[in-house]
């Protein structure tokens, strides 16, 4: 899976393990923990995370390079492991895990945004 990632993308993936500017939280941890209570500001925060993950320009065809079960295991690893533990993985595995995590989070956060939008529309409809 890591073979389909450019050197620039690998550097960007490694930067996910760095602290987010002005905080002690890593960029990956920030992307993994969106606020899910239905509010316009939270929908905007989810959209910010989606835009960031998509800006990494990872091709979705990476998912086709490995069996679905393996992809899901990599993504689960990336969502569970701390930045320190991810740094300890060998380079190729770390990039594969981070790439799977980014692709998974992008899909997951898109689903979260759609669900939140539906809830917000329901709230507005009840108020009208």
CSV table of C-alpha atoms in Angstrom, one decimal:
chain,number,residue,atom,x,y,z
A,1,UNK,CA,0.0,0.0,0.0
A,2,UNK,CA,2.8,2.4,0.8
A,3,UNK,CA,4.2,1.9,-2.7
A,4,UNK,CA,1.3,4.0,-4.1
A,5,UNK,CA,2.3,7.0,-2.0
A,6,UNK,CA,4.7,9.7,-3.2
A,7,UNK,CA,7.7,10.9,-1.0
A,8,UNK,CA,5.9,14.2,-0.4
A,9,UNK,CA,2.8,12.4,0.7
A,10,UNK,CA,4.9,10.2,3.1
A,11,UNK,CA,6.3,13.4,4.6
A,12,UNK,CA,2.8,14.8,5.0
A,13,UNK,CA,1.7,11.5,6.7
A,14,UNK,CA,4.6,11.7,9.1
A,15,UNK,CA,3.6,15.3,10.0
A,16,UNK,CA,0.3,13.9,11.2
A,17,UNK,CA,2.2,12.7,14.3
A,18,UNK,CA,3.4,16.3,15.1
A,19,UNK,CA,1.6,18.6,17.5
A,20,UNK,CA,-1.0,20.9,16.0
A,21,UNK,CA,0.1,24.5,16.0
A,22,UNK,CA,-0.5,26.1,19.3
A,23,UNK,CA,-1.5,22.9,21.1
A,24,UNK,CA,0.0,19.7,22.5
A,25,UNK,CA,-2.5,17.6,20.5
A,26,UNK,CA,-1.2,15.8,17.4
A,27,UNK,CA,-2.8,16.6,14.1
A,28,UNK,CA,-3.9,13.0,13.9
A,29,UNK,CA,-5.6,13.1,17.3
A,30,UNK,CA,-7.3,16.4,16.3
A,31,UNK,CA,-8.6,14.8,13.1
A,32,UNK,CA,-9.8,11.7,15.0
A,33,UNK,CA,-11.9,13.6,17.6
A,34,UNK,CA,-14.6,15.7,16.1
A,35,UNK,CA,-17.4,17.2,18.2
A,36,UNK,CA,-20.6,15.3,17.3
A,37,UNK,CA,-23.3,17.3,19.1
A,38,UNK,CA,-25.5,18.9,16.4
A,39,UNK,CA,-24.5,22.6,16.1
A,40,UNK,CA,-23.5,24.7,13.1
A,41,UNK,CA,-20.1,25.4,14.6
A,42,UNK,CA,-19.4,21.6,15.0
A,43,UNK,CA,-20.5,21.0,11.4
A,44,UNK,CA,-17.9,23.6,10.4
A,45,UNK,CA,-15.2,21.9,12.5
A,46,UNK,CA,-16.0,18.5,10.9
A,47,UNK,CA,-15.8,20.2,7.4
A,48,UNK,CA,-12.4,21.7,8.4
A,49,UNK,CA,-11.1,18.2,9.3
A,50,UNK,CA,-12.4,16.7,6.0
A,51,UNK,CA,-10.8,19.5,4.0
A,52,UNK,CA,-7.5,18.9,5.8
A,53,UNK,CA,-7.5,15.2,5.2
A,54,UNK,CA,-8.5,15.6,1.6
A,55,UNK,CA,-5.7,18.2,1.1
A,56,UNK,CA,-3.2,15.3,1.6
A,57,UNK,CA,-4.4,14.1,-1.8
A,58,UNK,CA,-4.1,10.4,-1.1
A,59,UNK,CA,-5.6,8.4,-4.0
A,60,UNK,CA,-8.6,6.3,-2.9
A,61,UNK,CA,-7.3,3.6,-5.2
A,62,UNK,CA,-4.8,2.8,-2.4
A,63,UNK,CA,-7.7,0.9,-0.8
A,64,UNK,CA,-7.9,-1.4,-3.8
A,65,UNK,CA,-4.3,-2.5,-3.5
A,66,UNK,CA,-4.9,-4.6,-0.4
A,67,UNK,CA,-7.8,-6.8,0.8
A,68,UNK,CA,-10.7,-4.9,2.6
A,69,UNK,CA,-10.0,-6.8,5.8
A,70,UNK,CA,-6.4,-5.7,5.9
A,71,UNK,CA,-7.3,-2.1,5.0
A,72,UNK,CA,-9.9,-2.1,7.9
A,73,UNK,CA,-7.3,-3.5,10.3
A,74,UNK,CA,-4.7,-0.8,9.3
A,75,UNK,CA,-7.4,1.9,9.7
A,76,UNK,CA,-8.4,0.5,13.1
A,77,UNK,CA,-4.8,0.5,14.2
A,78,UNK,CA,-4.3,4.1,13.2
A,79,UNK,CA,-7.4,5.2,15.1
A,80,UNK,CA,-6.4,3.3,18.2
A,81,UNK,CA,-2.7,3.8,18.5
A,82,UNK,CA,-1.0,6.8,20.0
A,83,UNK,CA,1.4,9.0,18.0
A,84,UNK,CA,4.3,7.6,20.0
A,85,UNK,CA,3.4,4.0,19.1
A,86,UNK,CA,2.8,4.9,15.5
A,87,UNK,CA,6.3,6.5,15.3
A,88,UNK,CA,7.7,3.2,16.6
A,89,UNK,CA,6.3,1.2,13.6
A,90,UNK,CA,8.7,0.6,10.8
A,91,UNK,CA,8.5,3.3,8.1
A,92,UNK,CA,6.6,1.3,5.5
A,93,UNK,CA,4.0,0.0,7.9
A,94,UNK,CA,3.6,3.4,9.5
A,95,UNK,CA,2.9,5.0,6.1
A,96,UNK,CA,0.4,2.2,5.3
A,97,UNK,CA,-1.4,2.6,8.6
A,98,UNK,CA,-1.5,6.4,8.4
A,99,UNK,CA,-2.7,6.3,4.8
A,100,UNK,CA,-5.5,3.8,5.7
A,101,UNK,CA,-6.4,6.0,8.7
A,102,UNK,CA,-6.6,9.2,6.6
A,103,UNK,CA,-8.8,7.5,4.0
A,104,UNK,CA,-11.0,5.9,6.6
A,105,UNK,CA,-11.4,9.2,8.6
A,106,UNK,CA,-12.2,11.1,5.5
A,107,UNK,CA,-15.1,8.7,4.8
A,108,UNK,CA,-16.2,8.5,8.4
A,109,UNK,CA,-16.2,12.3,8.9
A,110,UNK,CA,-18.2,12.8,5.7
A,111,UNK,CA,-20.8,10.4,7.2
A,112,UNK,CA,-20.7,12.3,10.5
A,113,UNK,CA,-21.2,15.6,8.6
A,114,UNK,CA,-24.2,14.2,6.7
A,115,UNK,CA,-25.8,12.9,9.9
A,116,UNK,CA,-25.2,16.2,11.7
A,117,UNK,CA,-26.7,18.1,8.8
A,118,UNK,CA,-29.8,15.9,9.0
A,119,UNK,CA,-30.1,16.5,12.7
A,120,UNK,CA,-29.7,20.2,12.3
A,121,UNK,CA,-32.4,20.2,9.6
A,122,UNK,CA,-34.7,18.3,11.9
A,123,UNK,CA,-34.1,20.8,14.7
A,124,UNK,CA,-34.9,23.7,12.4
A,125,UNK,CA,-38.0,21.9,11.1
A,126,UNK,CA,-39.3,21.4,14.6
A,127,UNK,CA,-38.7,25.0,15.5
A,128,UNK,CA,-40.6,26.3,12.4
